[in-house]
Amino acid sequence: GGCKDGLAHGRGFAEGKDKYKGRFRLGVPDGSGIYYFRNGDYYHGAFKMGKKNGKGEFYSAINNKTIKGIWKDDTLNLEISDPPYEILQNYNVNNINVMQKAGGVENSIELVFSRDGQISYNMPSLNFVASTGYIVRNAYYSGIEKVSFPTEIQVTFSAPNRFNTIYIRYEAKIRINKPGAWKIVMRY
């Protein structure tokens, strides 16, 4: 990186007993970066005047645990938990309902498609991929089984509009963070 008045300034990398890659100001971490501690811990997030300040995540190598949160002067002020699920992308789908299934098969995700109250488990030109697990698809079921969480599911399909004059492409991308049995209902 660059220097200003003999001190690290701008984007750069420093290595001694610990390592840091990110923004510097007046010779210390300031802005966004990753600080690697010699014991295997690391902090990835915002810094101000060499201290953790703002949003970031701290990984403890001894506990094998990551803490996400808001930091102020190297102290965790607010721990942030991942939501059970997140809808990352929605293109043309009217509504996406993600719910845990009571009594469902653990570590599975079922896909259901709905229009005007009619339920379908398979769609023409249905394509879906998941970052973990095995795709299962037949006339009565579409889903992913033996999922490791968190996982991301990308679904695309085409269906005629309500007047059956043209086909419309639908896309959705969902991340599920919490283990369990899940059902995703897409109303189109």
Tab-separated table of C-alpha atoms in Angstrom, residues 42 48 62 74 87 94-95 107 130 137 144 155 159 184:
chain	number	residue	atom	x	y	z
A	42	TYR	CA	-9.170	-13.523	12.939
A	48	LYS	CA	-11.244	2.727	13.349
A	62	ILE	CA	-9.783	-22.355	20.168
A	74	ASP	CA	-12.464	-3.566	20.389
A	87	ILE	CA	-34.580	-14.485	0.212
A	94	ASN	CA	-45.414	-13.076	-6.493
A	95	ASN	CA	-44.672	-14.481	-3.046
A	107	ASN	CA	-32.155	-31.741	6.776
A	130	ALA	CA	-28.430	-26.348	-4.056
A	137	ARG	CA	-37.423	-34.802	-8.269
A	144	ILE	CA	-33.276	-31.422	-1.607
A	155	VAL	CA	-34.786	-22.150	-8.567
A	159	ALA	CA	-44.995	-21.043	-16.782
A	184	ILE	CA	-40.591	-23.342	0.280
